[in-house]
């Protein structure tokens, strides 16, 4: 499900309103452009449309257009003269050369308001230039809250006793996914659980192949560290991607927080998954104990090295009953800076605003993320009766889904086909 930024029709070349294809000129915040409108009889100068690439996909009312602009385009005034020359140099370098570790540390370290605004704005511009105004909404179904691991930060860690554990039935998982796709227009679904071996490899294969048989959707699996054979079989069944964070690039931090797990094994698995042809969604937590800015720079470089197609970075949020329950939450501002720097390094990657950022910043987190280089949202599609029990951390944010979903473009078959095509291209194009 995707949405675009609205534009106003300022002229129409073909005067015949019934012509199947009409050339129109539209204007939005970045100026004018020529696009085509297909099968939009009655479209006239002054109307508002949503468009993606060179095609108008839907007419919207002026009120709706304003609503979307307000959601997606906060205005920021930047006084360039107040930026330090070294900061400006790094920013402008990012358009022509890859940023190195020192450059990244410099960008992440700034606390100067104007410099941060300039960073966010550069990332936003780069996102627009590379991905146009093509925001996507993905869905996540959290199908089991059971986990064999004991990660120190996670509310669902195996030793947590005050957690209600649930497992969705195979049929329930399939129905939820099909409903999200057919009923609500989602095109990319993440199937997530703790590391729960209750589901056999065959169960996972059956879930994936049945969803793929019943509807057209990209499936990302997020089921933790399972065997290479299991991942091979899921790929064969139709899974396109894997969401598996490396959590931190620093082995000593990783090993202190993940009893019984090895950083090396985690990275080995991620590399093997890439070699299998999976799209990799990976990233890290911000605000882990012992994490320095230099480590965050290394985390960003590791995402780039792994060739992730989807960046997933969120602030740590303390969770009751875990060893890190009194460790302070990660910084929302640092999360935005990381989002922006990730966009500078990976201009075409998918960067969702993570729920953890929304949880500490609410709707504003969503808006800020989307104007700092992020280009997608991840909505929770777990059935209501289970949702509160997937308690990785407390008070997970969700809200305004209907408003956002309302602008999904999949109701018309034309835009459906086109966006599906764009989705494939967007994935394929992230190889830098
Ligand atoms: N705060 C923020 N994110 C967390 N995760 C687990 N626990 C927390 C927490 N307390 C993230 C991990 C994991 C993902 C599923 O959830 O990064 O990979």
Coordinates of C-alpha atoms and ligand atoms in Angstrom, one line a residue:
X1 CA 0.0 0.0 0.0
X2 CA 1.5 3.3 -1.0
X3 CA 0.7 6.9 -1.1
X4 CA 2.0 10.0 -2.8
X5 CA 2.0 13.7 -2.2
X6 CA -0.9 15.6 -3.8
X7 CA -0.4 18.1 -6.7
X8 CA -2.7 20.7 -8.2
X9 CA -3.7 20.5 -11.9
X10 CA -2.6 23.8 -13.5
X11 CA -3.1 22.9 -17.2
X12 CA -4.5 20.2 -19.4
X13 CA -3.2 19.7 -22.9
X14 CA -5.9 17.7 -24.4
X15 CA -9.2 19.6 -24.3
X16 CA -11.3 16.5 -24.7
X17 CA -12.3 15.4 -21.2
X18 CA -13.2 11.9 -22.4
X19 CA -9.8 11.1 -24.0
X20 CA -8.4 8.0 -22.3
X21 CA -5.0 9.5 -21.8
X22 CA -4.6 13.2 -21.1
X23 CA -1.4 15.1 -20.6
X24 CA -1.5 17.4 -17.7
X25 CA 0.8 19.8 -15.9
X26 CA 0.6 19.7 -12.1
X27 CA 2.3 21.8 -9.4
X28 CA 3.4 20.7 -6.0
X29 CA 5.8 22.0 -3.4
X30 CA 8.8 21.3 -5.7
X31 CA 7.4 23.0 -8.8
X32 CA 5.7 21.9 -12.0
X33 CA 5.8 18.7 -13.9
X34 CA 4.2 17.1 -16.8
X35 CA 2.4 13.8 -16.2
X36 CA -0.3 11.7 -17.7
X37 CA -3.8 11.1 -16.4
X38 CA -5.5 7.9 -17.6
X39 CA -9.2 7.4 -17.4
X40 CA -10.0 10.5 -15.4
X41 CA -12.9 12.0 -17.2
X42 CA -14.0 15.4 -16.0
X43 CA -10.6 16.3 -14.5
X44 CA -10.2 20.0 -14.8
X45 CA -7.7 22.8 -13.9
X46 CA -7.7 23.5 -10.2
X47 CA -8.4 19.9 -9.2
X48 CA -6.1 17.9 -6.9
X49 CA -4.6 14.6 -7.7
X50 CA -2.3 12.0 -6.2
X51 CA 0.5 11.0 -8.6
X52 CA 3.4 8.7 -8.6
X53 CA 6.2 9.0 -11.1
X54 CA 4.6 10.2 -14.3
X55 CA 1.1 9.1 -13.7
X56 CA -1.9 10.5 -11.9
X57 CA -3.5 7.7 -9.9
X58 CA -6.4 9.3 -8.1
X59 CA -8.3 12.5 -7.8
X60 CA -8.7 13.8 -4.3
X61 CA -10.7 16.7 -2.9
X62 CA -8.9 19.9 -1.8
X63 CA -9.6 19.0 1.8
X64 CA -8.0 15.6 1.4
X65 CA -5.1 17.1 -0.4
X66 CA -4.5 19.4 2.6
X67 CA -4.8 16.6 5.0
X68 CA -2.1 14.6 3.3
X69 CA 0.2 17.6 2.9
X70 CA -0.1 18.4 6.6
X71 CA 0.8 14.8 7.4
X72 CA 3.8 14.5 5.1
X73 CA 5.3 17.9 4.6
X74 CA 6.3 19.9 7.6
X75 CA 8.0 23.1 6.6
X76 CA 11.5 23.8 7.9
X77 CA 13.3 27.1 7.4
X78 CA 17.1 26.6 7.3
X79 CA 19.5 29.5 7.7
X80 CA 22.5 28.2 5.8
X81 CA 24.8 30.9 7.1
X82 CA 24.5 29.5 10.6
X83 CA 26.0 26.1 9.6
X84 CA 29.6 25.4 10.3
X85 CA 31.6 25.0 7.0
X86 CA 32.9 21.5 8.0
X87 CA 29.3 20.3 8.5
X88 CA 28.2 21.8 5.2
X89 CA 31.1 20.2 3.5
X90 CA 30.2 16.7 4.7
X91 CA 26.6 17.2 3.7
X92 CA 27.4 18.3 0.2
X93 CA 30.0 15.5 -0.2
X94 CA 27.3 13.0 0.5
X95 CA 25.8 13.7 -2.9
X96 CA 29.0 12.8 -4.8
X97 CA 31.1 10.5 -2.6
X98 CA 30.4 7.8 0.0
X99 CA 30.6 9.2 3.5
X100 CA 33.4 7.6 5.7
X101 CA 33.3 6.8 9.4
X102 CA 34.5 10.2 10.5
X103 CA 32.0 12.0 8.3
X104 CA 29.2 9.9 9.8
X105 CA 30.5 10.6 13.4
X106 CA 30.5 14.3 12.6
X107 CA 26.9 14.3 11.4
X108 CA 25.7 12.2 14.3
X109 CA 27.5 14.4 16.9
X110 CA 25.9 17.7 16.0
X111 CA 23.6 19.2 18.5
X112 CA 23.2 22.4 16.7
X113 CA 19.5 22.9 15.8
X114 CA 20.2 24.3 12.4
X115 CA 22.7 21.7 11.5
X116 CA 20.3 19.0 12.5
X117 CA 17.5 20.6 10.4
X118 CA 19.9 20.8 7.5
X119 CA 20.7 17.1 7.8
X120 CA 17.1 16.1 8.0
X121 CA 16.2 18.3 5.1
X122 CA 19.1 16.9 2.9
X123 CA 17.9 13.4 3.7
X124 CA 14.4 14.3 2.8
X125 CA 15.5 15.8 -0.5
X126 CA 17.5 12.7 -1.3
X127 CA 14.5 10.5 -0.5
X128 CA 12.3 12.6 -2.8
X129 CA 14.9 12.6 -5.6
X130 CA 15.4 8.8 -5.5
X131 CA 12.0 7.5 -4.5
X132 CA 9.8 10.3 -5.6
X133 CA 6.9 10.9 -3.2
X134 CA 6.3 7.2 -2.9
X135 CA 5.5 6.4 0.7
X136 CA 4.6 2.8 1.4
X137 CA 2.7 1.2 4.2
X138 CA 3.7 -2.3 5.3
X139 CA 2.0 -4.5 7.7
X140 CA 3.3 -6.8 10.5
X141 CA 1.6 -9.8 12.0
X142 CA 3.1 -10.8 15.3
X143 CA 2.0 -14.4 15.4
X144 CA 3.7 -15.8 18.5
X145 CA 5.0 -14.1 21.7
X146 CA 7.0 -17.2 22.7
X147 CA 10.7 -17.0 22.5
X148 CA 13.6 -19.2 23.5
X149 CA 16.1 -16.4 23.8
X150 CA 17.0 -14.2 26.8
X151 CA 18.0 -10.9 25.2
X152 CA 18.4 -8.5 28.1
X153 CA 16.3 -5.7 26.6
X154 CA 13.3 -7.6 25.4
X155 CA 10.1 -8.0 27.3
X156 CA 9.4 -11.3 25.6
X157 CA 12.6 -12.9 26.7
X158 CA 12.1 -16.5 27.7
X159 CA 12.7 -15.9 31.5
X160 CA 10.0 -13.2 31.7
X161 CA 7.2 -14.7 33.7
X162 CA 4.6 -11.9 33.7
X163 CA 4.0 -12.1 30.0
X164 CA 0.9 -13.6 28.5
X165 CA 2.2 -16.0 25.8
X166 CA 0.1 -16.7 22.7
X167 CA 0.5 -18.6 19.5
X168 CA -1.7 -17.9 16.5
X169 CA -3.0 -21.0 14.7
X170 CA -1.7 -21.6 11.2
X171 CA -5.2 -20.9 9.8
X172 CA -5.4 -17.6 11.9
X173 CA -2.1 -16.4 10.5
X174 CA -3.1 -17.1 6.9
X175 CA -6.5 -15.5 7.4
X176 CA -5.0 -12.4 8.9
X177 CA -2.5 -12.0 6.1
X178 CA -5.1 -12.6 3.4
X179 CA -7.5 -10.2 5.0
X180 CA -4.7 -7.5 5.2
X181 CA -4.0 -8.0 1.5
X182 CA -7.4 -8.5 0.0
X183 CA -9.4 -6.4 2.4
X184 CA -7.1 -3.6 3.2
X185 CA -4.7 -3.3 0.2
X186 CA -1.4 -4.2 1.9
X187 CA 1.4 -5.4 -0.5
X188 CA 4.1 -6.3 1.9
X189 CA 3.6 -8.2 5.1
X190 CA 6.1 -9.1 7.8
X191 CA 5.3 -12.4 9.6
X192 CA 7.0 -12.0 13.0
X193 CA 7.4 -14.1 16.1
X194 CA 9.9 -14.7 18.9
X195 CA 12.4 -17.5 18.2
X196 CA 9.7 -20.0 18.6
X197 CA 10.4 -23.6 17.5
X198 CA 6.9 -24.8 18.2
X199 CA 6.3 -24.0 14.6
X200 CA 8.1 -26.6 12.5
X201 CA 9.8 -25.7 9.3
X202 CA 6.9 -27.4 7.5
X203 CA 4.4 -25.2 9.4
X204 CA 6.2 -22.0 8.3
X205 CA 6.4 -23.3 4.7
X206 CA 2.7 -24.1 4.7
X207 CA 1.8 -20.7 6.1
X208 CA 3.8 -18.9 3.4
X209 CA 2.8 -21.0 0.5
X210 CA -0.9 -20.8 1.4
X211 CA -0.8 -17.0 1.7
X212 CA 1.1 -16.8 -1.6
X213 CA -1.4 -19.2 -3.2
X214 CA -4.3 -17.0 -2.1
X215 CA -3.0 -13.5 -2.8
X216 CA -0.3 -11.4 -4.3
X217 CA 1.9 -10.1 -1.6
X218 CA 5.5 -9.7 -0.7
X219 CA 6.2 -11.8 2.5
X220 CA 9.1 -11.0 4.8
X221 CA 9.7 -13.5 7.6
X222 CA 11.0 -12.4 11.0
X223 CA 11.3 -15.6 12.9
X224 CA 14.8 -15.3 14.3
X225 CA 17.8 -17.6 14.1
X226 CA 16.5 -20.8 12.3
X227 CA 18.5 -23.2 10.2
X228 CA 19.7 -22.5 6.7
X229 CA 17.5 -25.4 5.5
X230 CA 14.5 -23.7 7.1
X231 CA 15.2 -20.4 5.4
X232 CA 15.9 -22.2 2.0
X233 CA 12.5 -23.9 2.3
X234 CA 10.7 -20.6 3.2
X235 CA 12.3 -18.9 0.2
X236 CA 11.2 -21.8 -2.0
X237 CA 7.6 -21.4 -0.6
X238 CA 7.6 -17.7 -1.6
X239 CA 9.1 -15.6 1.1
X240 CA 11.0 -12.7 -0.4
X241 CA 12.7 -11.1 2.5
X242 CA 14.0 -11.6 6.0
X243 CA 13.8 -9.1 8.8
X244 CA 16.5 -9.9 11.3
X245 CA 18.3 -7.2 13.1
X246 CA 22.0 -7.6 14.0
X247 CA 21.1 -5.4 17.0
X248 CA 24.6 -3.9 17.3
X249 CA 27.8 -4.1 15.2
X250 CA 29.9 -4.4 18.4
X251 CA 30.5 -8.0 19.4
X252 CA 31.2 -7.1 23.1
X253 CA 27.9 -5.3 23.4
X254 CA 26.1 -8.0 21.5
X255 CA 27.5 -10.8 23.7
X256 CA 26.8 -9.0 26.9
X257 CA 23.1 -8.7 26.0
X258 CA 22.4 -12.0 24.3
X259 CA 23.3 -14.9 26.6
X260 CA 24.1 -18.0 24.6
X261 CA 24.1 -16.2 21.2
X262 CA 27.1 -15.3 19.1
X263 CA 27.5 -12.1 17.1
X264 CA 29.6 -13.9 14.5
X265 CA 26.8 -16.5 14.0
X266 CA 24.2 -13.7 13.6
X267 CA 26.2 -12.0 10.9
X268 CA 27.0 -15.3 9.2
X269 CA 23.3 -16.1 9.0
X270 CA 22.5 -12.6 7.6
X271 CA 25.2 -13.1 4.9
X272 CA 23.9 -16.6 4.1
X273 CA 20.4 -15.2 3.8
X274 CA 21.6 -12.6 1.4
X275 CA 23.4 -15.3 -0.6
X276 CA 20.1 -17.2 -0.8
X277 CA 18.6 -14.3 -2.6
X278 CA 16.5 -12.9 0.3
X279 CA 16.0 -9.1 0.5
X280 CA 17.5 -8.2 3.9
X281 CA 15.8 -6.0 6.4
X282 CA 18.2 -5.4 9.2
X283 CA 19.5 -2.8 11.6
X284 CA 20.1 -2.1 15.3
X285 CA 19.0 -0.5 18.5
X286 CA 19.9 3.0 19.7
X287 CA 20.7 3.5 23.3
X288 CA 22.1 0.1 24.3
X289 CA 24.3 0.2 27.4
X290 CA 27.9 1.0 26.4
X291 CA 27.0 2.2 22.9
X292 CA 29.0 5.3 21.8
X293 CA 28.5 7.5 18.8
X294 CA 31.4 5.6 17.1
X295 CA 29.5 2.4 17.5
X296 CA 26.4 3.9 15.9
X297 CA 28.5 5.0 12.9
X298 CA 29.8 1.4 12.7
X299 CA 26.2 0.1 12.9
X300 CA 25.2 2.3 10.0
X301 CA 28.3 1.1 7.9
X302 CA 27.4 -2.5 8.7
X303 CA 23.9 -2.1 7.3
X304 CA 25.5 -0.7 4.1
X305 CA 28.0 -3.5 4.0
X306 CA 25.3 -6.1 4.4
X307 CA 23.5 -4.5 1.5
X308 CA 20.2 -4.2 3.4
X309 CA 17.2 -3.3 1.3
X310 CA 15.2 -2.2 4.3
X311 CA 16.8 -0.3 7.2
X312 CA 15.3 -1.0 10.6
X313 CA 16.6 1.1 13.4
X314 CA 14.7 2.1 16.6
X315 CA 15.4 3.4 20.0
X316 CA 15.7 1.0 22.9
X317 CA 12.7 1.3 25.3
X318 CA 13.0 -0.1 28.8
X319 CA 10.8 -3.0 29.5
X320 CA 9.7 -4.0 33.0
X321 CA 11.1 -7.2 34.4
X322 CA 14.1 -7.3 32.1
X323 CA 17.7 -6.7 33.1
X324 CA 17.6 -3.3 31.4
X325 CA 14.3 -2.2 33.0
X326 CA 16.0 0.9 34.5
X327 CA 18.3 1.8 31.6
X328 CA 17.2 5.0 30.0
X329 CA 15.4 4.9 26.6
X330 CA 17.3 5.6 23.4
X331 CA 17.1 9.1 22.0
X332 CA 14.4 9.9 19.5
X333 CA 16.6 12.7 18.1
X334 CA 19.5 10.3 17.6
X335 CA 17.1 7.9 15.8
X336 CA 16.1 10.7 13.4
X337 CA 19.8 11.6 12.8
X338 CA 20.5 7.9 12.1
X339 CA 17.5 7.7 9.7
X340 CA 18.9 10.8 7.9
X341 CA 22.5 9.5 7.7
X342 CA 21.2 6.1 6.5
X343 CA 19.3 7.8 3.8
X344 CA 22.5 9.7 2.7
X345 CA 24.4 6.4 2.5
X346 CA 21.6 4.3 1.0
X347 CA 19.5 6.7 -1.1
X348 CA 17.2 4.0 -2.4
X349 CA 16.7 1.8 0.6
X350 CA 13.3 1.4 2.2
X351 CA 13.4 3.0 5.6
X352 CA 10.3 2.6 7.7
X353 CA 9.6 4.7 10.7
X354 CA 9.8 2.1 13.4
X355 CA 7.1 1.6 16.0
X356 CA 9.6 2.3 18.8
X357 CA 10.1 5.8 17.5
X358 CA 6.4 6.3 17.3
X359 CA 6.1 5.0 20.8
X360 CA 8.3 7.6 22.3
X361 CA 7.2 10.4 20.0
X362 CA 3.6 9.5 19.0
X363 CA 2.2 10.8 15.7
X364 CA 4.9 13.4 15.7
X365 CA 7.6 10.7 15.5
X366 CA 5.9 9.4 12.3
X367 CA 5.8 12.8 10.7
X368 CA 9.4 13.6 11.8
X369 CA 10.7 10.2 10.6
X370 CA 9.0 10.7 7.2
X371 CA 10.6 14.1 6.7
X372 CA 14.0 13.0 7.8
X373 CA 14.7 10.4 5.2
X374 CA 12.3 7.6 6.0
X375 CA 9.9 6.5 3.3
X376 CA 7.5 4.0 4.8
X377 CA 5.4 3.0 7.8
X378 CA 4.9 -0.4 9.4
X379 CA 1.4 -0.9 10.8
X380 CA 0.5 -3.6 13.2
X381 CA -2.0 -6.1 11.8
X382 CA -1.8 -8.5 14.7
X383 CA -5.4 -9.4 15.6
X384 CA -6.7 -7.1 18.4
X385 CA -7.0 -9.9 21.0
X386 CA -3.3 -10.7 20.8
X387 CA -1.8 -7.3 20.2
X388 CA -1.2 -6.2 23.8
X389 CA 0.5 -9.4 24.6
X390 CA 3.3 -8.9 22.1
X391 CA 5.0 -6.8 24.7
X392 CA 8.6 -6.4 23.5
X393 CA 8.4 -3.0 25.2
X394 CA 5.5 -1.2 26.9
X395 CA 2.8 1.0 25.4
X396 CA 3.5 0.3 21.7
X397 CA 2.1 3.1 19.6
X398 CA -0.6 2.7 17.0
X399 CA -3.0 5.3 15.8
X400 CA -4.4 7.1 12.8
X401 CA -4.1 3.9 10.7
X402 CA -7.4 4.7 8.9
X403 CA -6.3 8.1 7.9
X404 CA -3.1 6.8 6.4
X405 CA -4.7 3.7 4.8
X406 CA -7.3 5.9 3.2
X407 CA -4.7 7.1 0.8
X408 CA -3.5 3.7 -0.2
X409 CA -3.8 3.5 -3.9
X410 CA -4.7 -0.1 -4.5
X411 CA -8.4 0.2 -5.1
X412 CA -8.0 0.9 -8.8
X413 CA -6.6 -2.0 -10.8
X414 CA -4.4 0.2 -12.9
X415 CA -2.6 1.7 -9.9
X416 CA -2.4 -1.7 -8.3
X417 CA -0.4 -3.1 -11.3
X418 CA 1.8 -0.1 -11.6
X419 CA 2.7 0.1 -7.9
X420 CA 3.5 -3.6 -7.9
X421 CA 5.9 -3.0 -10.7
X422 CA 7.4 -0.1 -8.9
X423 CA 7.8 -2.1 -5.8
X424 CA 9.9 -4.7 -7.6
X425 CA 11.9 -2.0 -9.2
X426 CA 12.5 -0.2 -6.0
X427 CA 13.8 -3.4 -4.4
X428 CA 16.0 -4.2 -7.4
X429 CA 17.4 -0.7 -7.5
X430 CA 18.7 -0.6 -4.0
X431 CA 22.0 -2.2 -5.0
X432 CA 24.3 0.8 -5.0
Ligands
LIG1 N1 13.1 -1.6 22.9 C1 13.1 -1.4 21.6 N2 13.2 -2.4 20.7 C2 13.3 -3.7 21.2 N3 13.4 -4.9 20.5 C3 13.4 -5.9 21.5 N4 13.2 -5.3 22.7 C4 13.2 -4.0 22.5 C5 13.1 -2.9 23.4 N5 13.0 -3.1 24.8 C6 13.6 -5.0 19.1 C7 14.8 -5.8 18.8 C8 14.3 -7.0 18.0 C9 13.0 -6.5 17.5 C10 12.0 -7.6 17.1 O1 12.5 -5.8 18.6 O2 15.7 -5.0 18.0 O3 15.1 -7.3 16.9

